[in-house]
């Protein structure tokens, strides 16, 4: 057996993995955490732990195609190169664009950026990181003169106060969160504050939760700065020695924030909560402020980042153990993308397009006289330009903009009318690939070979477990081939990912010394790395230089920044609310974000039945009082609508939601749901500095959707469903699940269900079918069991009160159903004495909510440890621990 060390391809925590290939041809691999990797020391969350379930050939894109016709690589690459060249010849380089992703490896990303900015000669290359951390980049660059993340995971463990601002790390950065949880267990003095409009799983370890009014964090941090000044907590020596611009930033903060009462009122918080936060911040030297999409995805995201950084500079709490402003990036290689200059407004190796010296330097290094010297179009503007016909060719790599962009219906229309759409993906059917003229199959995680940088600047290797599937090729190879065929032969003559990495490292070191105004990003130690050393590369934090070969754990220890005078800059902040406030037509604020067990547009995580069990369907969370006022029942379907688009989702009541706010997960696509693609609703307004969209605060309205019937279908084989407006499909363990509903009246259910199954070959004999029908009440249930083995069951009713399919699903694991099981089948309830496990909470051990509730009650369990001891739940990856707490008796 072959054990390979690699890195998880999901979140920015960047956990190390030990993968043991059990069967190469069957793509069978067992996954465990790498106990030596400094990001996770052996731990993995639910997504990382189930990677083995996502590496099959199911739904893989395996061959290149043009207009739906399979072609060989030569034809596909020539076609792309010729069409790009023809459009450039006719309309100029500004008529073409790349839209890339923080899920490319650094090597892929480097080559894409080099081709567009260095040789095609325009900066029209932008990335999904625009939607993710472009505001954080602006924040760091404005303050430090470079996009430098100062902190590391150890700082989380050394801190005495951690603010989680707009970060649901419990679900989105689970292993980093578990390190915080552990640190808190080890150090009772460590306080955790969660600043988030809704109560999230991260509140589980919080000493204080501030349910801030959506979008008002800038005011809160201006309030902190004001309080620090008023209570003589400013570190004057640090401010005078290492910073510029304090007075102006302070006076702006004082003018806009006012008293604690005024801050509390503006932020929708109690005075008590705000003064506790201010007091803790002022009195705790070792403070880390973690911030993520609740800050970045805002029309004033850049300013919010600087409002946070201002507070750290004012107290000198940066560059020292246990403190600092810590932006948590999301994607596995968002950081690598920043390093290669993948954003339309940056240049390679942390250099700037607007700096002629930098442009000249990169041009000389690449040997190109045609390098872009001004910013390209940022994501939203780029798709607008496609819609307007100014951009005529776009190449989309490793991202799914038809789902994830704001105003996603407009993005879809733009691509429908674009002259040339090229899509590189490892998955065949995505909402974006449906609109491609040319499809290029990329290798997937288990086949890729290269590097990623995690959120603490740590570079780790991704190593291949299997050879490429079908005709899939590495992204860097595909781009290089197109580059060569466009006429740039020498510049793209790479033979391996090591070749690319070496060049990337060499560029970072090129003229990077005191004489040339030193830059933060420097991999001089790797500028001559040979193949074997690249293969053996150990996780290391940049800068990694010839002087400092072990890398750099923490930045700014010496108080020297990357501005011209080496001082950090305060930025004066005038807090702004979201651009579009709720009004009488659209009275709710729509918040969007992530779930524990899904990754973005679900192209990969939806392949793992275990991950689908946690939250199988798109939903909208609403405060129970709002739901009652609007007549929205739990589990019923509601229509959520904005000025831009609409969606349907199950109503979930949650008192952790603010009144006037709704939350929907960002994950569902048109591949998996008829009406769950939330991007269609999202306001495309952007931050003027960063171009990042305001994805968390779209004004919407919500109303009941008048469904006449609901249905749940479980089938051993996938079905082609027709005749239901609302549809969601879910991959289960050994079965496929469909949730359906319609506003049309019921039909001849028997004919309809037999017709559905007819497509997947079945025996007509009546004795294979169980059936229950109550026409008057609108109930119909049927099951198809040739030879007593369950093949499908359909439960149809007039309302949403259908049984949760937990127990039904388990029947697909049985060769033959017992008489008792057949008798209970149509009730959807297990026979007496057998427990229904209910919705899965712990995906590692497949423990459902009913089991947990029952055990807690029967055995009077008082702690999560008690649940784990009894059911194992929570003792695997630990991602469900916060949820397990909800089953414990509430302290009276
Ligand atoms: N399971 C899972 N993990 C992931 C991902 C995934 O798809 N699934 N994606 C990865 C990626 S790319 C990213 S960028 C990260 C994102 O990680 P996070 O930023 O932690 O995730 P989100 O759920 O997008 O948003 C975080 C929180 O911001 C809150 N919020 C909304 N509006 C406001 C506001 O006005 N103020 C404040 N303070 N908070 C607000 C939301 O309620 C939400 O709980 O996750 C990464 N990790
Ligand atoms: N409303 C709202 N919208 C959001 C967000 C939000 O919180 N709310 N979050 C935003 C953020 S932070 C992000 S990061 C984006 C994410 O949004 P997307 O980037 O659109 O989402 P993914 O599903 O990760 O898309 C990645 C695609 O690349 C493919 N892929 C995976 N690996 C490879 C590879 O190695 N090579 C190639 N060529 N393809 C590959 C996958 O199959 C998938 O189709 O969404 C943004 N959109
Ligand atoms: S926390 Fe989970 S998703 Fe993130 S890198 Fe680690 S195992 Fe992967
Ligand atoms: Mo992201």
XYZ file of C-alpha atoms in Angstrom, residues 148-827:
680
model
C 0.840 40.525 4.360
C -1.068 38.324 6.794
C 0.857 38.953 9.994
C -0.377 36.123 12.237
C -0.357 32.351 12.511
C -2.318 29.597 14.276
C -0.064 29.701 17.283
C -1.202 33.258 17.911
C -4.716 31.892 18.371
C -3.387 29.584 21.061
C -1.351 32.272 22.790
C -4.091 34.911 22.775
C -6.139 35.906 25.815
C -8.901 37.489 23.748
C -10.085 36.358 20.323
C -12.710 38.283 18.403
C -14.392 36.301 15.634
C -15.857 39.028 13.460
C -18.063 37.901 10.588
C -16.471 34.479 10.832
C -18.251 31.216 11.462
C -15.004 29.358 11.957
C -16.735 26.413 13.647
C -18.105 25.453 10.244
C -15.815 27.234 7.817
C -12.374 26.763 9.366
C -13.175 23.823 11.628
C -9.671 22.704 12.533
C -8.518 26.226 13.341
C -11.660 26.549 15.451
C -10.863 23.313 17.233
C -7.438 24.704 18.063
C -9.158 27.721 19.602
C -11.527 25.463 21.528
C -8.585 23.470 22.869
C -6.702 26.656 23.757
C -9.693 27.810 25.742
C -9.832 24.521 27.603
C -6.147 24.897 28.431
C -6.374 28.550 29.341
C -9.525 29.575 31.184
C -8.466 33.229 30.826
C -8.915 33.098 27.070
C -12.090 34.985 26.182
C -13.917 34.542 22.897
C -16.221 37.150 21.416
C -18.343 36.398 18.344
C -19.547 39.404 16.381
C -22.173 38.158 13.935
C -25.796 39.196 13.275
C -26.891 35.615 13.828
C -26.058 33.095 16.515
C -23.811 30.545 14.807
C -22.128 27.296 15.788
C -19.076 29.422 16.607
C -21.002 30.953 19.516
C -20.651 27.591 21.194
C -17.372 28.650 22.797
C -18.156 32.363 23.023
C -18.081 34.292 26.275
C -19.921 37.071 24.501
C -21.980 37.165 21.302
C -22.750 40.547 19.770
C -25.585 40.202 17.249
C -24.511 43.311 15.395
C -26.928 45.037 13.047
C -25.980 43.798 9.553
C -23.180 45.843 8.044
C -22.381 48.011 11.085
C -19.016 46.588 12.158
C -17.098 49.687 11.013
C -18.907 51.756 13.604
C -18.161 49.185 16.299
C -14.404 49.284 15.620
C -14.367 53.072 15.391
C -16.022 52.861 18.794
C -13.170 50.696 20.070
C -10.547 53.149 18.807
C -12.406 56.008 20.489
C -12.626 54.078 23.750
C -8.914 53.232 23.673
C -8.106 56.918 23.349
C -10.530 57.967 26.068
C -9.140 55.376 28.433
C -5.477 56.076 27.719
C -4.889 52.683 26.173
C -3.107 53.929 23.063
C 0.479 52.684 22.756
C 1.978 56.093 22.011
C 5.496 54.817 21.545
C 4.409 52.301 18.929
C 2.190 54.825 17.184
C 4.957 57.430 17.052
C 7.740 55.058 16.042
C 6.018 52.740 13.607
C 2.918 54.393 12.170
C 1.554 57.352 10.242
C -1.840 58.988 10.192
C -3.051 58.266 13.698
C -4.504 61.681 14.509
C -6.762 61.823 11.482
C -7.992 58.255 11.934
C -8.675 58.937 15.587
C -10.581 62.149 14.995
C -12.688 60.463 12.300
C -13.400 57.583 14.678
C -14.327 59.922 17.522
C -16.601 62.043 15.362
C -18.451 59.101 13.849
C -18.653 56.785 16.860
C -19.548 59.046 19.770
C -20.406 57.528 23.127
C -20.801 53.864 23.979
C -24.570 54.389 23.986
C -24.419 55.862 20.505
C -22.296 52.986 19.204
C -24.665 50.477 20.804
C -27.693 52.164 19.249
C -26.060 52.350 15.810
C -25.036 48.688 15.975
C -28.352 47.457 17.371
C -26.612 46.158 20.510
C -27.066 46.626 24.227
C -24.837 49.168 25.919
C -23.775 46.497 28.328
C -22.533 44.163 25.586
C -20.679 46.947 23.817
C -19.004 48.189 26.960
C -17.936 44.654 27.873
C -16.343 44.269 24.447
C -14.607 47.662 24.701
C -13.384 46.919 28.172
C -12.010 43.490 27.232
C -10.330 44.858 24.131
C -8.781 47.760 26.039
C -7.467 45.612 28.863
C -6.203 42.560 26.971
C -2.792 42.899 25.432
C -2.882 39.536 23.694
C -5.801 40.104 21.351
C -6.328 38.484 17.963
C -9.101 39.801 15.745
C -10.148 37.130 13.253
C -12.274 38.411 10.398
C -13.804 36.819 7.354
C -16.766 37.174 4.979
C -19.077 39.017 7.386
C -16.509 41.827 7.054
C -15.148 41.390 3.518
C -18.386 40.827 1.572
C -19.638 44.346 1.999
C -19.768 47.588 0.051
C -17.547 49.031 2.788
C -15.520 45.858 3.426
C -12.129 47.461 2.850
C -12.896 50.196 5.352
C -14.063 47.653 7.918
C -10.779 45.788 7.554
C -8.888 48.996 8.195
C -11.133 49.933 11.114
C -10.016 46.633 12.675
C -6.340 47.082 11.776
C -6.404 50.658 13.169
C -7.254 49.259 16.620
C -4.321 46.842 16.475
C -1.864 49.488 15.306
C -3.045 51.910 17.985
C -2.230 49.371 20.674
C 0.915 48.018 19.017
C -0.725 44.599 19.048
C 0.784 43.205 15.922
C 3.859 41.172 15.094
C 4.014 39.758 18.616
C 2.962 36.338 19.885
C -0.755 36.060 20.567
C -1.903 39.198 18.805
C -2.783 40.741 15.476
C -5.464 41.424 12.864
C -5.960 38.008 11.263
C -7.938 37.749 8.023
C -9.127 34.154 7.612
C -9.001 33.381 3.907
C -11.412 30.811 2.638
C -10.111 28.834 -0.274
C -7.285 26.317 -0.160
C -5.132 28.544 -2.324
C -6.614 32.012 -2.070
C -3.265 33.022 -0.635
C -1.294 31.446 -3.483
C -3.494 33.389 -5.878
C -2.569 36.616 -4.131
C 1.115 35.687 -4.368
C 1.019 35.198 -8.136
C -1.044 38.360 -8.640
C -4.222 36.652 -9.803
C -6.398 39.684 -9.107
C -7.079 42.134 -11.941
C -5.451 44.921 -9.933
C -2.253 43.170 -8.832
C 0.904 41.946 -10.516
C 2.900 38.781 -9.860
C 4.891 38.213 -6.656
C 3.083 40.916 -4.659
C 4.028 43.650 -7.100
C 1.708 46.340 -8.414
C 0.352 47.057 -11.863
C 0.281 50.740 -11.062
C 3.982 50.865 -10.209
C 6.032 51.381 -13.417
C 9.158 50.023 -11.724
C 7.309 46.801 -10.884
C 5.861 46.496 -14.379
C 9.300 47.003 -15.856
C 10.844 44.442 -13.507
C 8.294 41.733 -14.184
C 8.474 42.488 -17.924
C 12.258 42.001 -17.895
C 11.958 38.825 -15.863
C 9.363 37.330 -18.184
C 11.103 38.616 -21.293
C 7.987 40.379 -22.514
C 7.568 43.870 -23.862
C 3.810 43.548 -23.894
C 3.050 43.441 -20.199
C -0.181 45.011 -18.929
C 0.385 48.284 -17.137
C -3.064 49.137 -15.895
C -5.749 47.371 -13.912
C -8.114 45.003 -15.627
C -11.789 44.522 -14.956
C -12.803 43.157 -11.586
C -15.249 40.231 -11.499
C -18.572 42.097 -11.450
C -17.388 44.638 -14.020
C -15.889 41.807 -16.088
C -19.201 39.978 -16.390
C -20.925 43.306 -17.089
C -18.479 43.815 -19.951
C -19.273 40.323 -21.221
C -22.988 41.142 -21.028
C -22.365 44.379 -22.926
C -20.448 42.519 -25.641
C -17.176 44.342 -24.938
C -15.522 41.143 -23.814
C -16.057 38.508 -26.474
C -14.095 35.561 -25.144
C -13.786 34.327 -21.581
C -11.931 31.360 -20.140
C -13.313 30.244 -16.789
C -11.144 27.945 -14.663
C -12.020 26.222 -11.375
C -14.971 28.394 -10.455
C -18.719 28.330 -11.026
C -19.824 31.950 -11.520
C -23.356 31.104 -12.684
C -23.929 30.131 -9.048
C -21.490 32.163 -7.000
C -21.555 35.601 -8.622
C -24.061 38.189 -7.415
C -26.955 38.861 -9.807
C -26.191 35.388 -11.128
C -29.008 35.381 -13.673
C -27.321 38.299 -15.381
C -24.047 36.361 -15.367
C -25.857 33.437 -16.946
C -27.340 35.641 -19.669
C -23.938 37.237 -20.254
C -22.362 33.825 -20.896
C -25.285 32.729 -23.065
C -24.549 35.646 -25.378
C -20.764 35.562 -25.235
C -18.993 34.639 -28.467
C -16.553 32.195 -26.878
C -16.879 30.581 -23.467
C -14.135 28.158 -22.474
C -14.517 26.267 -19.190
C -11.859 24.140 -17.485
C -13.253 21.990 -14.702
C -12.768 18.542 -13.258
C -16.532 18.015 -13.019
C -18.748 17.461 -16.056
C -22.081 19.017 -15.197
C -21.982 22.377 -13.527
C -24.233 25.387 -14.000
C -21.332 27.133 -15.736
C -20.104 24.220 -17.861
C -23.608 24.002 -19.341
C -22.909 27.306 -21.090
C -19.432 26.466 -22.385
C -18.558 26.232 -26.054
C -15.299 24.530 -25.205
C -14.923 22.199 -22.230
C -11.438 21.285 -21.030
C -11.073 18.448 -18.509
C -8.757 19.323 -15.627
C -7.194 16.865 -13.227
C -8.908 16.820 -9.840
C -7.470 17.003 -6.337
C -6.444 13.358 -6.169
C -4.441 13.724 -9.389
C -2.989 17.197 -9.078
C 0.614 18.006 -8.334
C 1.726 21.342 -6.963
C 1.531 23.738 -4.050
C -1.056 25.703 -2.087
C -0.644 28.391 0.576
C -2.885 28.311 3.617
C -4.242 31.229 5.605
C -1.143 31.545 7.784
C 1.183 31.862 4.752
C 2.160 28.196 4.889
C 3.043 26.583 1.574
C 2.258 22.849 1.379
C 2.408 20.270 -1.361
C -0.564 18.649 -3.000
C 0.631 15.342 -4.362
C -1.089 13.014 -6.813
C -2.678 9.830 -5.487
C -3.803 8.533 -8.868
C -2.824 9.080 -12.489
C -5.027 11.523 -14.393
C -8.501 10.184 -15.177
C -9.642 9.892 -18.768
C -7.836 12.545 -20.761
C -7.761 15.118 -17.954
C -4.679 17.347 -17.825
C -3.172 19.646 -15.228
C -4.406 23.235 -15.453
C -0.864 24.642 -15.782
C -0.284 22.316 -18.729
C -3.522 23.311 -20.456
C -2.788 27.022 -20.088
C 0.841 26.604 -21.179
C -0.230 24.689 -24.262
C -2.663 27.418 -25.223
C 0.046 30.033 -24.540
C 2.480 28.220 -26.824
C -0.104 27.875 -29.551
C -0.929 31.563 -29.288
C 2.685 32.179 -30.298
C 4.490 32.411 -26.946
C 6.566 29.290 -27.320
C 9.533 29.919 -25.052
C 7.714 31.626 -22.250
C 5.404 28.655 -21.686
C 7.723 25.769 -22.274
C 7.235 24.155 -18.861
C 7.817 20.446 -18.429
C 6.597 20.041 -14.876
C 4.924 21.847 -12.012
C 8.371 22.049 -10.394
C 9.525 24.146 -13.382
C 6.710 26.590 -12.781
C 7.228 26.759 -9.033
C 10.932 27.436 -9.467
C 10.210 30.336 -11.807
C 7.581 31.717 -9.440
C 10.083 31.542 -6.570
C 12.789 33.145 -8.692
C 10.504 36.049 -9.624
C 9.683 36.636 -5.967
C 13.400 36.914 -5.251
C 14.250 38.960 -8.363
C 15.574 42.401 -7.336
C 14.030 41.899 -3.952
C 16.475 43.560 -1.593
C 16.924 46.741 0.363
C 18.241 48.506 -2.721
C 14.982 47.895 -4.574
C 12.585 48.623 -1.688
C 12.225 45.134 -0.304
C 8.991 43.234 -0.892
C 7.280 40.955 1.616
C 6.773 37.947 -0.631
C 10.096 36.243 -1.097
C 10.887 32.586 -1.822
C 14.569 33.052 -2.666
C 15.358 29.777 -0.886
C 13.425 27.952 -3.608
C 14.622 29.854 -6.656
C 16.784 26.912 -7.697
C 14.804 24.066 -6.186
C 15.346 20.815 -8.078
C 12.663 18.244 -8.832
C 13.358 15.859 -5.936
C 13.497 18.720 -3.411
C 10.235 20.086 -4.791
C 8.656 16.674 -4.342
C 9.939 16.477 -0.795
C 9.001 20.084 0.079
C 7.908 20.383 3.711
C 5.174 22.784 4.836
C 6.780 26.190 5.347
C 5.637 29.757 5.942
C 6.848 32.458 3.560
C 9.019 34.493 3.359
C 11.521 31.657 2.925
C 14.810 33.199 1.959
C 18.417 32.116 1.672
C 18.971 33.931 4.946
C 15.912 32.399 6.594
C 15.464 28.948 5.126
C 13.062 27.716 7.816
C 10.491 30.337 6.834
C 8.851 33.060 8.892
C 6.233 32.407 11.533
C 5.204 35.977 12.208
C 5.512 39.238 10.304
C 6.247 42.765 11.552
C 8.023 41.674 14.720
C 10.419 44.576 14.115
C 7.647 47.122 13.441
C 8.990 47.613 9.908
C 6.327 47.694 7.204
C 6.457 47.676 3.416
C 5.522 51.293 2.811
C 8.080 53.783 1.478
C 9.017 55.035 4.968
C 8.544 51.565 6.493
C 5.741 52.825 8.719
C 2.272 51.363 8.918
C -0.626 53.613 7.951
C -3.797 54.370 9.837
C -6.775 54.825 7.528
C -9.505 57.257 8.606
C -12.827 55.455 8.463
C -16.327 56.842 8.043
C -18.619 53.856 8.652
C -21.281 53.265 5.991
C -24.361 51.047 6.186
C -25.107 48.608 3.329
C -25.846 50.450 0.066
C -29.409 49.173 -0.222
C -31.308 49.251 3.030
C -34.445 47.158 3.551
C -37.606 49.136 2.723
C -41.325 48.500 2.622
C -41.107 46.479 -0.595
C -38.076 44.448 0.450
C -38.189 44.538 4.234
C -35.665 41.791 5.082
C -31.878 41.642 4.900
C -30.706 38.486 3.138
C -27.551 37.038 4.640
C -25.818 34.209 2.746
C -23.052 31.848 3.800
C -21.844 28.371 4.430
C -22.865 25.068 5.915
C -20.624 22.715 7.832
C -20.607 19.836 5.360
C -20.855 21.412 1.911
C -18.237 23.150 -0.152
C -19.434 26.067 -2.294
C -21.390 24.908 -5.327
C -21.319 21.274 -4.172
C -19.684 19.892 -7.305
C -17.549 17.623 -5.144
C -19.034 17.479 -1.638
C -22.461 16.458 -2.981
C -20.842 13.221 -4.173
C -20.299 12.149 -0.552
C -23.551 10.764 0.877
C -22.289 11.388 4.396
C -21.920 15.100 3.763
C -25.401 15.402 2.261
C -27.001 13.966 5.368
C -26.369 17.039 7.519
C -28.498 19.542 5.566
C -29.982 17.888 2.487
C -32.050 20.752 1.092
C -31.812 24.494 0.499
C -33.433 26.382 3.351
C -34.109 29.863 4.597
C -33.619 30.623 8.261
C -36.031 33.084 9.786
C -36.804 34.275 13.296
C -39.935 32.469 14.604
C -41.744 35.771 15.259
C -41.211 36.952 11.671
C -42.375 33.564 10.404
C -45.494 33.666 12.493
C -46.337 37.184 11.336
C -46.024 36.069 7.707
C -47.745 32.732 8.161
C -44.665 30.695 7.293
C -44.693 27.236 8.808
C -41.526 25.301 9.571
C -40.604 22.949 6.679
C -43.031 24.637 4.277
C -41.666 26.247 1.140
C -41.197 29.976 0.851
C -40.288 32.250 -2.005
C -37.512 34.716 -1.301
C -37.260 37.560 -3.772
C -35.000 40.541 -4.364
C -34.800 43.194 -7.052
C -32.498 40.821 -8.954
C -34.022 37.378 -8.705
C -35.839 34.831 -6.608
C -35.531 31.384 -5.057
C -37.537 28.755 -3.196
C -36.395 27.229 0.054
C -37.649 25.329 3.090
C -38.526 27.523 6.027
C -36.415 26.871 9.106
C -37.298 28.664 12.291
C -34.323 29.833 14.284
C -34.383 32.261 17.159
C -30.652 32.797 16.661
C -31.660 34.772 13.583
C -32.309 38.504 14.052
C -35.788 39.798 13.397
C -35.732 41.284 9.921
C -32.879 39.063 8.738
C -32.916 35.879 6.686
C -30.082 33.451 6.071
C -29.715 31.085 3.129
C -26.819 28.740 2.406
C -24.836 29.622 -0.721
C -24.394 26.059 -1.941
C -27.301 24.910 -4.102
C -27.104 24.946 -7.885
C -29.468 24.282 -10.762
C -27.866 20.844 -11.094
C -29.196 19.817 -7.710
C -32.205 22.055 -7.188
C -34.780 23.696 -9.396
C -34.977 26.960 -7.434
C -32.143 26.986 -4.891
C -29.494 29.018 -6.737
C -29.281 31.957 -4.319
C -26.729 33.942 -6.352
C -29.616 35.121 -8.518
C -30.907 37.261 -5.645
C -27.684 38.841 -4.519
C -27.106 42.569 -4.940
C -24.199 43.150 -7.361
C -23.179 46.417 -5.698
C -19.467 46.420 -4.828
C -16.973 48.041 -2.489
C -15.446 51.000 -4.355
C -11.906 50.122 -3.193
C -11.853 46.371 -3.607
C -14.662 45.629 -6.055
C -15.939 42.961 -3.662
C -19.721 42.455 -3.786
C -22.039 42.984 -0.847
C -23.075 39.320 -0.687
C -24.341 39.435 2.880
C -26.915 42.245 2.855
C -29.392 42.133 -0.009
C -32.873 43.574 0.685
C -35.483 40.875 0.029
C -39.050 39.894 0.712
C -40.345 36.486 1.646
C -43.727 34.855 1.287
C -45.294 31.431 1.498
C -45.183 29.457 -1.736
C -48.620 27.942 -2.307
C -47.615 24.315 -2.763
C -50.541 21.963 -3.349
C -48.556 18.838 -2.716
C -45.180 17.716 -1.480
C -43.358 14.474 -2.228
C -40.301 12.616 -1.019
C -38.903 9.909 -3.257
C -36.103 7.526 -2.438
C -34.828 5.364 -5.254
C -31.919 2.993 -5.614
C -31.302 4.365 -9.084
C -31.246 7.968 -10.234
C -34.568 9.130 -11.702
C -35.501 11.715 -14.298
C -38.260 13.576 -12.506
C -40.920 15.417 -14.447
C -44.127 17.006 -13.292
C -42.937 18.902 -10.207
C -41.977 22.567 -10.253
C -39.884 22.332 -7.105
C -37.177 19.668 -7.104
C -34.095 18.920 -5.088
C -31.955 15.860 -5.608
C -29.698 14.433 -2.940
C -27.239 11.589 -3.129
C -27.780 9.254 -0.208
C -25.954 6.154 0.850
C -27.137 3.505 -1.660
C -30.080 5.631 -2.799
C -31.035 8.899 -4.443
C -33.440 11.176 -2.691
C -35.765 13.662 -4.352
C -37.760 16.346 -2.570
C -40.566 17.643 -4.765
C -43.455 20.074 -4.558
C -45.815 21.835 -6.881
C -48.433 24.574 -6.964
C -50.436 22.518 -9.420
C -53.173 20.229 -8.213
C -52.490 16.598 -7.505
C -52.539 14.012 -10.263
C -53.065 10.318 -10.816
C -50.331 9.361 -8.390
C -50.267 5.704 -9.276
C -49.730 6.377 -12.972
C -47.194 9.079 -12.219
C -45.080 7.009 -9.865
C -45.060 3.943 -12.079
C -44.168 6.089 -15.011
C -41.227 7.613 -13.123
C -39.846 4.192 -12.326
C -40.592 2.775 -15.767
C -37.622 4.681 -17.102
C -35.286 2.705 -14.856
C -36.497 -0.749 -15.847
C -38.927 -2.420 -13.510
C -41.311 -5.290 -13.351
C -44.927 -4.410 -13.918
C -46.314 -7.147 -11.659
C -48.558 -5.585 -9.080
C -47.279 -7.709 -6.251
C -43.963 -5.843 -6.390
C -45.748 -2.694 -5.280
C -47.059 -1.667 -1.893
C -49.593 1.076 -1.984
C -51.589 3.283 0.356
C -53.975 5.915 -0.918
C -56.292 8.393 0.772
C -57.547 10.425 -2.142
C -59.743 12.695 -0.107
C -56.915 13.788 2.149
C -54.451 13.891 -0.745
C -52.129 11.210 0.619
C -50.518 8.599 -1.557
C -47.643 6.319 -0.661
C -46.116 3.554 -2.632
C -43.056 1.369 -2.584
C -41.554 -0.880 -5.194
C -39.944 -4.053 -3.804
C -39.277 -6.780 -6.328
C -38.219 -9.869 -4.360
C -38.699 -7.948 -1.110
C -35.711 -5.754 -1.845
C -36.582 -2.083 -1.675
C -35.974 -0.308 -4.990
C -37.970 2.865 -4.479
C -40.557 4.475 -2.297
C -42.671 7.559 -2.899
C -44.433 9.508 -0.165
C -46.853 12.189 -1.336
C -48.989 14.478 0.793
C -50.860 17.770 0.796
C -48.475 19.437 3.231
C -44.859 19.368 4.260
C -45.444 16.932 7.122
C -43.744 14.018 5.371
C -41.539 11.709 7.422
C -37.783 12.401 7.506
C -36.308 9.629 5.382
C -33.624 8.588 7.907
C -35.039 5.151 8.664
C -36.390 4.624 5.130
C -32.952 5.328 3.748
C -31.422 2.644 5.937
C -33.707 0.038 4.312
C -31.735 0.328 1.076
C -28.889 -1.371 2.877
C -30.946 -4.550 3.308
C -31.133 -7.394 0.831
C -34.644 -8.317 1.917
C -37.143 -6.440 4.062
C -38.807 -8.237 6.939
C -42.562 -8.471 7.163
C -42.613 -5.887 9.930
C -40.503 -3.517 7.875
C -42.748 -3.926 4.848
C -45.764 -3.235 7.018
C -44.289 -0.046 8.427
C -42.682 1.082 5.213
C -45.513 3.253 3.986
C -45.922 4.953 7.336
